[in-house]
Tab-separated table of C-alpha atoms and ligand atoms in Angstrom:
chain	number	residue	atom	x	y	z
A	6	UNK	CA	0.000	0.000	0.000
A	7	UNK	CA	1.691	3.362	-1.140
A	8	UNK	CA	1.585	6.165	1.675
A	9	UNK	CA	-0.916	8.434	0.160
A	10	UNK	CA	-3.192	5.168	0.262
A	11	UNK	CA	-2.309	4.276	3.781
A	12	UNK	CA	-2.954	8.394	4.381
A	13	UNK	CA	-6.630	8.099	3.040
A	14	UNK	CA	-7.357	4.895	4.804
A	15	UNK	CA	-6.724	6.797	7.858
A	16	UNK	CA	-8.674	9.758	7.014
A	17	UNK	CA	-11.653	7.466	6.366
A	18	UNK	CA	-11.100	5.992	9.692
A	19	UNK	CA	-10.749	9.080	11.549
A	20	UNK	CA	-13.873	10.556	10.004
A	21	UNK	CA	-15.972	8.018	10.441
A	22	UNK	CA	-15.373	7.434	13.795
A	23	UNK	CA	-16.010	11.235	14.084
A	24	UNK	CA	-19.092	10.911	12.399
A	25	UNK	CA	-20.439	8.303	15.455
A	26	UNK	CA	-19.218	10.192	18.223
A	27	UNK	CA	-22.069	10.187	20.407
A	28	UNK	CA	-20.170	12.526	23.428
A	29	UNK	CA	-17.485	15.403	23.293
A	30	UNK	CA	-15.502	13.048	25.678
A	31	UNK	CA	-15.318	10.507	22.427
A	32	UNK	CA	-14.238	13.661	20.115
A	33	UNK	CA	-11.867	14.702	22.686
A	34	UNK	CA	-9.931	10.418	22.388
A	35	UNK	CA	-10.042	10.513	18.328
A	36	UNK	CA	-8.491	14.112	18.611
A	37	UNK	CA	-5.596	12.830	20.761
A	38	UNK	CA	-5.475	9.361	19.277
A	39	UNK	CA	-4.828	10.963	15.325
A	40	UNK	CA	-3.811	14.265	16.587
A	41	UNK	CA	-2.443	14.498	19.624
A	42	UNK	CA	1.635	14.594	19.821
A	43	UNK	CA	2.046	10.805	19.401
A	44	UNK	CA	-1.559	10.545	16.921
A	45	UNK	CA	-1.700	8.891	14.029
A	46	UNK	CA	-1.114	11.558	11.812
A	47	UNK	CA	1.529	13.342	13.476
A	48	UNK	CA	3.473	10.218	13.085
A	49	UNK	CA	3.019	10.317	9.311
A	50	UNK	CA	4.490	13.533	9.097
A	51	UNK	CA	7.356	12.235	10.908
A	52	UNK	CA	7.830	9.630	8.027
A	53	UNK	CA	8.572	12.758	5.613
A	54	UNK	CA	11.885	12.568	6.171
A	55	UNK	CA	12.521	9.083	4.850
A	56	UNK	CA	10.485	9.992	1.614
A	57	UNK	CA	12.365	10.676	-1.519
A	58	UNK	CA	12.858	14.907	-1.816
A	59	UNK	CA	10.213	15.105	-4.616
A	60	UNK	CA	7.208	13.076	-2.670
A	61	UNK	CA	7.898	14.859	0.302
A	62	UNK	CA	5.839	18.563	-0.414
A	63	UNK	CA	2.747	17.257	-1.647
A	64	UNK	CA	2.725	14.434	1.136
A	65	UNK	CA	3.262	17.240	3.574
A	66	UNK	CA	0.448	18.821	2.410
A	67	UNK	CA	-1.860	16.039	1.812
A	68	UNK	CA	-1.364	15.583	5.571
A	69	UNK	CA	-1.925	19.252	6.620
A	70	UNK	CA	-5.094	18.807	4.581
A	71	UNK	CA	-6.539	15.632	6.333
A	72	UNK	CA	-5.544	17.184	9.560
A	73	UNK	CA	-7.739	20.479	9.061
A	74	UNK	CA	-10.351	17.977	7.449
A	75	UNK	CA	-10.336	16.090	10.727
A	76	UNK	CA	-10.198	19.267	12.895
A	77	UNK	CA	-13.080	20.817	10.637
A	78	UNK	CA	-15.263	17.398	11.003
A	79	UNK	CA	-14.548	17.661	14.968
A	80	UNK	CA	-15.458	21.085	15.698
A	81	UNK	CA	-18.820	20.189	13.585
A	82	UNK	CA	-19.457	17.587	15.270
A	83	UNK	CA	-18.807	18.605	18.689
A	84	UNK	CA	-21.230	21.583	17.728
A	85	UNK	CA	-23.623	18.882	16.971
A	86	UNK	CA	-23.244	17.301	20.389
A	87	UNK	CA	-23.366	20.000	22.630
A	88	UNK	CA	-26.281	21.547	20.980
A	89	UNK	CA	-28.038	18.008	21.550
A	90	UNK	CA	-26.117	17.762	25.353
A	91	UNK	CA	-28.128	21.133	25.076
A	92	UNK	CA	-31.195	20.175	24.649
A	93	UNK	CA	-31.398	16.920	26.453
A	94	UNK	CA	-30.775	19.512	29.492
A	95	UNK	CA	-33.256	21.665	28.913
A	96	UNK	CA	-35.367	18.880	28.337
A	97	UNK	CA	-34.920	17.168	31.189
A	98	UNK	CA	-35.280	20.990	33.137
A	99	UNK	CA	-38.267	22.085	31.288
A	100	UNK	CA	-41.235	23.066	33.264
A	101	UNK	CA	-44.860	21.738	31.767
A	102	UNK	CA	-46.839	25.113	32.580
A	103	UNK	CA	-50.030	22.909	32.276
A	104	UNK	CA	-49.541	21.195	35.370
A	105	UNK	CA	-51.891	21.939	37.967
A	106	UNK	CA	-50.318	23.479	40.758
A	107	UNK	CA	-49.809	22.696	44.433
A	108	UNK	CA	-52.111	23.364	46.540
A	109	UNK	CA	-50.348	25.267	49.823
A	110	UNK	CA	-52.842	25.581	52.819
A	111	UNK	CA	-52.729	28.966	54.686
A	112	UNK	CA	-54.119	30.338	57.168
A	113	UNK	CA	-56.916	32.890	57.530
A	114	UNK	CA	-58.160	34.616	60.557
A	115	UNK	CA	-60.960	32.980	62.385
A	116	UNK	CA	-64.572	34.190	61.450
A	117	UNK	CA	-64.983	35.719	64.855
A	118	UNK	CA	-61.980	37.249	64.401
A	119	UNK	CA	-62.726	38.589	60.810
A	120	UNK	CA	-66.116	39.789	62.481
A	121	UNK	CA	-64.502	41.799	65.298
A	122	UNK	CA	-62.188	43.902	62.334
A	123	UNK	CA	-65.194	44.422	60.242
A	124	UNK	CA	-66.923	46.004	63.490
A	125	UNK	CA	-63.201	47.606	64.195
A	126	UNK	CA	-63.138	49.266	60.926
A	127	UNK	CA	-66.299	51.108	60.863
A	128	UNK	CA	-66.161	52.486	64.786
A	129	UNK	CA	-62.806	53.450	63.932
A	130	UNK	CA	-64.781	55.468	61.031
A	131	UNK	CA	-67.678	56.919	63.054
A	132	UNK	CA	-64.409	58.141	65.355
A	133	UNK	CA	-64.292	55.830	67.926
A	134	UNK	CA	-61.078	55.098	70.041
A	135	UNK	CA	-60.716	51.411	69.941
A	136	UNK	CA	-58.986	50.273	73.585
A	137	UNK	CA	-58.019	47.285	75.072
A	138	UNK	CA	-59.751	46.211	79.051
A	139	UNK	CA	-58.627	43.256	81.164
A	140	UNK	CA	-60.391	40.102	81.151
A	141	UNK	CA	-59.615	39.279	84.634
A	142	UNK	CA	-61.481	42.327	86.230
A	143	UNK	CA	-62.484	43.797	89.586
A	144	UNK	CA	-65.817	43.199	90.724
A	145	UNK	CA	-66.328	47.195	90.964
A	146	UNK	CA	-65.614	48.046	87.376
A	147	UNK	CA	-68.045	44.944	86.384
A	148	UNK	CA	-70.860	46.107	88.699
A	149	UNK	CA	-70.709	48.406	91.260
A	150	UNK	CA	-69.768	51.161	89.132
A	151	UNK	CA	-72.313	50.680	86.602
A	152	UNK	CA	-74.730	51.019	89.496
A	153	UNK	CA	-76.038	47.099	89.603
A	154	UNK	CA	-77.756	46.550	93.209
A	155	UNK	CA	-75.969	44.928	95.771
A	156	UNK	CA	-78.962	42.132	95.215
A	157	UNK	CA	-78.958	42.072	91.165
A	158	UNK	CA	-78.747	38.230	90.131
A	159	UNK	CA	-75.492	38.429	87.633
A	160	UNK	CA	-73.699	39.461	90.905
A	161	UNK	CA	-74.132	36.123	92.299
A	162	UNK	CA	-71.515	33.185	91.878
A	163	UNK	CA	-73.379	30.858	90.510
A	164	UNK	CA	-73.881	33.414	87.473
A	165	UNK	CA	-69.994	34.366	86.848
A	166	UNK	CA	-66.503	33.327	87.476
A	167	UNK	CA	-65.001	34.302	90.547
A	168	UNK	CA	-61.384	34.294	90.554
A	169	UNK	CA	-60.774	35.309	93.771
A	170	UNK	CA	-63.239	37.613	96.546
A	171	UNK	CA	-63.402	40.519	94.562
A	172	UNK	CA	-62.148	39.564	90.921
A	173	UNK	CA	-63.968	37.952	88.084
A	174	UNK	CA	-63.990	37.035	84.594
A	175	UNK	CA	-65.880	40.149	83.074
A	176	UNK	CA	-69.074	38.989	82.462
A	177	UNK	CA	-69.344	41.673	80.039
A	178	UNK	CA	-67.194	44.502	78.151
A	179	UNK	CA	-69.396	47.441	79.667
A	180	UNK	CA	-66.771	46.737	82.472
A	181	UNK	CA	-64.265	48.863	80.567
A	182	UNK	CA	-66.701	52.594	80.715
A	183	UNK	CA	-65.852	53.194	84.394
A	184	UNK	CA	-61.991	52.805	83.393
A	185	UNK	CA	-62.134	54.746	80.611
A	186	UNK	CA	-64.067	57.721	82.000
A	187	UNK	CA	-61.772	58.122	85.077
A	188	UNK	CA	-59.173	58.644	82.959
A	189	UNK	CA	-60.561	60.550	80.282
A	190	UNK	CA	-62.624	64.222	80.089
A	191	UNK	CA	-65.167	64.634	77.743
A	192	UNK	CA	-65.781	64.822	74.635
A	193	UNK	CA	-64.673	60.623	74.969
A	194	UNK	CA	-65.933	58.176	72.607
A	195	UNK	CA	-63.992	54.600	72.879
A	196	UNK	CA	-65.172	51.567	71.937
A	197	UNK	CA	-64.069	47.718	73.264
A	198	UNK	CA	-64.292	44.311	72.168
A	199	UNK	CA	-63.599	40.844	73.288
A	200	UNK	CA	-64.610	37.882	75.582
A	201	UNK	CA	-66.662	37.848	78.418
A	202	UNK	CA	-67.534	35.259	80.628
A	203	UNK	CA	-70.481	33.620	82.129
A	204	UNK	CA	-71.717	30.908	83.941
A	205	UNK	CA	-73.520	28.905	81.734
A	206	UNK	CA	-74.559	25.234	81.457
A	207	UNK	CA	-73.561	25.132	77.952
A	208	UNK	CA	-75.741	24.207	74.786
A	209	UNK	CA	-75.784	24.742	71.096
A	210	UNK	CA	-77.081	28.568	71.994
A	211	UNK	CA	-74.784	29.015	75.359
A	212	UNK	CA	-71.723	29.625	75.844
A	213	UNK	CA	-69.423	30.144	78.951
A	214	UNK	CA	-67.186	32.364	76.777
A	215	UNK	CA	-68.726	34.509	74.359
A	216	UNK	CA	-67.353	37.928	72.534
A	217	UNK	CA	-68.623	41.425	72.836
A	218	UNK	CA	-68.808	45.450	71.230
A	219	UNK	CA	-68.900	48.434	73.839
A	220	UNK	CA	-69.181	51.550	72.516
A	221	UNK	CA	-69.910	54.639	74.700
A	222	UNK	CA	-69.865	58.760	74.057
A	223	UNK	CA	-69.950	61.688	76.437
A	224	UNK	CA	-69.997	65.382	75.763
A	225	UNK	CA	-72.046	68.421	75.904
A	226	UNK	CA	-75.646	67.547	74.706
A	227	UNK	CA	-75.346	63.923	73.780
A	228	UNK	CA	-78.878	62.699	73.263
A	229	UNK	CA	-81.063	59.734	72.062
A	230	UNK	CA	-80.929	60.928	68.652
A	231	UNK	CA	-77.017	60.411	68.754
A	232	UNK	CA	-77.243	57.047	69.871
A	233	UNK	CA	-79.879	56.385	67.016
A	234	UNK	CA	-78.145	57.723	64.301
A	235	UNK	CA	-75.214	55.671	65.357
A	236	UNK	CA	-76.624	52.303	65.720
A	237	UNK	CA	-78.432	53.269	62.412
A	238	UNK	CA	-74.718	53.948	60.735
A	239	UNK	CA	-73.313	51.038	62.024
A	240	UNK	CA	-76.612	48.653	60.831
A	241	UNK	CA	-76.437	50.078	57.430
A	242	UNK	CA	-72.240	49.300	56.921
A	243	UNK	CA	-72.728	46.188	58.576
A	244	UNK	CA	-75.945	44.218	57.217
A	245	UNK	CA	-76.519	46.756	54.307
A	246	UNK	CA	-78.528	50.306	53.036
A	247	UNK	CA	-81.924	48.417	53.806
A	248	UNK	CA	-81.354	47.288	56.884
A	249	UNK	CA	-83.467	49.442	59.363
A	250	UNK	CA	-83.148	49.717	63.499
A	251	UNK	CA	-85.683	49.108	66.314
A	252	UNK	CA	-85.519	50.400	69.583
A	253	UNK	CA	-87.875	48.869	72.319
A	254	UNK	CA	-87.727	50.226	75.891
A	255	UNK	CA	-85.679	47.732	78.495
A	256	UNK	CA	-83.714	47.729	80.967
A	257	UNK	CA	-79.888	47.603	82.031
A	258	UNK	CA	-78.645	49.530	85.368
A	259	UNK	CA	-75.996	51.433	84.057
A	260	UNK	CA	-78.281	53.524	81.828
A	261	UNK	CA	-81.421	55.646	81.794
A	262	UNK	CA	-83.688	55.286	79.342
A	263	UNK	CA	-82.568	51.589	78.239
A	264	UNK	CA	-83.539	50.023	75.250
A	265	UNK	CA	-83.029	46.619	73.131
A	266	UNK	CA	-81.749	47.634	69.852
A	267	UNK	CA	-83.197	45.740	66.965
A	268	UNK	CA	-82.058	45.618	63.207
A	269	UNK	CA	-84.003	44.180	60.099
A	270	UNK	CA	-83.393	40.802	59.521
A	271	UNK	CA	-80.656	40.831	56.898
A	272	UNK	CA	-81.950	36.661	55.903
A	273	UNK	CA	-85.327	37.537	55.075
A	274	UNK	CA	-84.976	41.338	54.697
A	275	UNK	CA	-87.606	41.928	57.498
A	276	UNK	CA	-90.205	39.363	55.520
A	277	UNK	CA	-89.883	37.118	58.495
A	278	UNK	CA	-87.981	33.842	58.118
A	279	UNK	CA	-87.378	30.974	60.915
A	280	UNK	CA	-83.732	33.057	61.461
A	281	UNK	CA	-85.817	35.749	62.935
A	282	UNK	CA	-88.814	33.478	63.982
A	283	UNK	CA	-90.900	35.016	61.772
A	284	UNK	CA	-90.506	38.817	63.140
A	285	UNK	CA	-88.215	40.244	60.360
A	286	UNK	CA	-86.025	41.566	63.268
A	287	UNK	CA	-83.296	40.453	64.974
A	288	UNK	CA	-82.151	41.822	68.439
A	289	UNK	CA	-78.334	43.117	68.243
A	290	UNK	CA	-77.700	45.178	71.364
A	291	UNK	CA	-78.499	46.771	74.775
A	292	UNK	CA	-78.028	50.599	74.825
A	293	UNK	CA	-79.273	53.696	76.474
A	294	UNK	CA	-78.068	56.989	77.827
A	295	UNK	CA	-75.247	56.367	80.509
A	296	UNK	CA	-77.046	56.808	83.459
A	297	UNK	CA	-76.010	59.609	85.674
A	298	UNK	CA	-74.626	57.806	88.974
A	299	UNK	CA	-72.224	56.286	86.404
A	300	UNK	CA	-70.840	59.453	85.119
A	301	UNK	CA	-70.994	61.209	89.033
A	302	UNK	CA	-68.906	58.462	90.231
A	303	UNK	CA	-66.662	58.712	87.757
A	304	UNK	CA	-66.243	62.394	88.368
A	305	UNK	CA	-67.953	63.689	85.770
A	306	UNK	CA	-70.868	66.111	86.300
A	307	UNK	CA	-74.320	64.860	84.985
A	308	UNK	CA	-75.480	68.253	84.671
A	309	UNK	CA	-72.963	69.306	82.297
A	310	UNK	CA	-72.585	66.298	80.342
A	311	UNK	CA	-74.704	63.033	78.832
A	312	UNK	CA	-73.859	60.272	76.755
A	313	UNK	CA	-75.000	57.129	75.325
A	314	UNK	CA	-73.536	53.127	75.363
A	315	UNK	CA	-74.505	50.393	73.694
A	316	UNK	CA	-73.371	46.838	73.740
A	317	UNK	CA	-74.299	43.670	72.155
A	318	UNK	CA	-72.739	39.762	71.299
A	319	UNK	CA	-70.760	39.263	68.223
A	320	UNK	CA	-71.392	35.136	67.643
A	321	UNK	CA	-74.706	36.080	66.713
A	322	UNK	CA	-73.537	38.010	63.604
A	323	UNK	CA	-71.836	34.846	61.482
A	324	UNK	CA	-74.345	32.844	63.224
A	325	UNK	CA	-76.935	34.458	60.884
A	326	UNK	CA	-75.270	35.082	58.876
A	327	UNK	CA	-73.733	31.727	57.520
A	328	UNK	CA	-76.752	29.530	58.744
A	329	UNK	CA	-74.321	28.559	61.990
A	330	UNK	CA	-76.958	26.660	64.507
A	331	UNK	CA	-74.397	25.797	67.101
A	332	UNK	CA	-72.041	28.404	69.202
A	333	UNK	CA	-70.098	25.810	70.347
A	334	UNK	CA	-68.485	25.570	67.287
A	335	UNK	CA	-66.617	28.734	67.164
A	336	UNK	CA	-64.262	27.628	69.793
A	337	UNK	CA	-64.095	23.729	69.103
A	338	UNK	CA	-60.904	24.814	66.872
A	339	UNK	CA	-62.179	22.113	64.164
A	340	UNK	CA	-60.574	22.863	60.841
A	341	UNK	CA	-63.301	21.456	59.133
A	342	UNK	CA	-65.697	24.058	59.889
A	343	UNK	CA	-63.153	27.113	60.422
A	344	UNK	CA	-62.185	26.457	56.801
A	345	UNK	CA	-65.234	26.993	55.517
A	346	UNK	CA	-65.787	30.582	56.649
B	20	DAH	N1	-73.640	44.832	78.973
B	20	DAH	C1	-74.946	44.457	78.481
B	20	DAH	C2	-75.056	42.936	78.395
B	20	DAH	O1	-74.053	42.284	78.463
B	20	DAH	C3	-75.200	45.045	77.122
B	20	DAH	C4	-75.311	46.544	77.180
B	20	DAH	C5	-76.541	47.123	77.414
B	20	DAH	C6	-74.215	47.327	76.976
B	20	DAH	C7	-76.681	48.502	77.456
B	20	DAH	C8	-74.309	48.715	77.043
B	20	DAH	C9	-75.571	49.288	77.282
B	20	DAH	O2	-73.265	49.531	76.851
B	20	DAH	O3	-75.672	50.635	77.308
B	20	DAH	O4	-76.109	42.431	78.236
């Protein structure tokens, strides 16, 4: 075989094993193995010297040439790899935008929670200072100063939690007004919320822990009508501009008239339903003008100044509102319900 046969059988060779290179680590052995220092080809260049003077250009060159043909075949086909290496990685990384996602569970507050900020939000509105007033409170914020008689019923142990002779679990958040108007002067409006505590054998419409709103004004000339139009206000953000308010005369000790505050029944829209047994009302607070041995003892002169208060229960609100037919629910902490409000 002459040497520019044995030159081509090589080049064959080399290119076809180029050719079915499946990984740049494969190009990277056939460039060293007819490359390299010692490669195939290199040694064929060394054999120029033992070729007659006339043979030896053109073999030269023929060389050169299948070199760069080699080089030329290996950077094409290690373009051809990579771009495949390529896309087998981006394959492997793509992301299928169709999938349906995961579903992450997070939290929410709790619907008596998301209640009391809804009631927040609009007192804070009407201009209300919203405060904070221990749960664990004396037993003369919770009664005597809101003038209860020594004999009145709630006063009693079997009606509320005694923590010790003269402390109690409030038994409502009214107990906060005396607080508030010792250490305020008029013109005060604040407004409370949060548990209370009674003694109650419980059922699916008792509770011994319940939440309440307190709101209370004082200033010059603070009449009924104030106390109307607020309850009104706060009916019409909360259940809507139909609903419509009800007072009826009753009775609490710490005010003077008293009434029982009534708003339209926001199921029916006052048609009557079995929510509001038929009435097309539902009862939402106690209120009535703060009755002056509340204000005297507080040091504030009943002459001079008047106000109104009104409380009422805030479990009743969802309770309606989502069809809810058993209070103990809101503090049974099961997810299954919470999750759906
Ligand atoms: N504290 C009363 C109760 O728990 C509700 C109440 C009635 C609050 C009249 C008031 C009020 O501020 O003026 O039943």
């Amino acid at each position: 075989m002459s040497e520019s046969d044995n030159l081509e059988e090589l080049g064959r060779e080399a290119i076809a094993r180029v050719a079915d290179a499946a990984k740049s680590s494969e190009l990277d052995a056939i460039d060293t193995q007819y490359l390299g220092r010692k490669g195939a080809l290199t040694l064929q260049l060394r054999k120029i010297g033992s070729l007659v003077p006339e043979q030896r250009k053109g073999f030269g060159q023929a060389v050169n040439d299948l070199k760069e043909e080699i080089q030329a075949a290996i950077r094409a086909r290690r373009e051809a790899i990579a771009g495949g290496e390529t896309d087998a990685r981006l394959a492997g990384e793509a992301l299928d935008v169709t999938m349906p996602g995961r579903f992450y569970q997070i939290g929410r507050p709790h619907i008596l929670a998301q209640t009391l900020s809804r009631i927040k939000d609009i007192f804070i509105r009407l201009g209300y200072d919203i405060v904070e007033s221990p749960e664990v409170e004396s037993y003369h914020y919770n009664f005597e100063a809101l003038n209860y008689p020594l004999d009145h019923p709630a006063i009693d142990e079997q009606m509320s939690f005694y923590v010790t002779e003269d402390r109690l679990l409030r038994t409502h958040t009214t107990a906060y007004q005396h607080r508030q108007m010792e250490k305020r002067k008029p013109p005060i409006m604040v407004c409370t919320m949060g548990k209370c505590y009674r003694v109650e054998a419980v059922d699916a419409t008792h509770g011994h822990t319940f939440h309440q709103v307190d709101c209370f004004c004082v200033d010059h000339g603070i009449t009924m009508a104030d106390l109307k139009g607020t309850l009104y206000q706060f009916a019409v953000e909360m259940f809507g501009p139909d609903t419509n308010v009800r007072f009826r005369p009753d009775f609490f000790p710490f005010v003077e008239p008293g009434a029982e505050v009534a708003v339209t029944c926001s199921i029916c829209a006052g048609k009557g339903c079995n929510v509001c047994k038929g009435s097309g009302w539902l009862e939402l607070a106690g209120a009535g003008m703060i009755h002056p041995n509340v204000l005297e003892g507080a040091g504030i002169d009943s002459e001079e100044y008047t106000g109104f208060a009104f409380g009422f229960g805030i479990e009743r609100m969802p309770m309606v509102q989502h069809g809810i037919d058993d209070l103990r629910l809101f503090l049974d902490n099961d997810l299954r319900f919470l999750r759906q409000l």
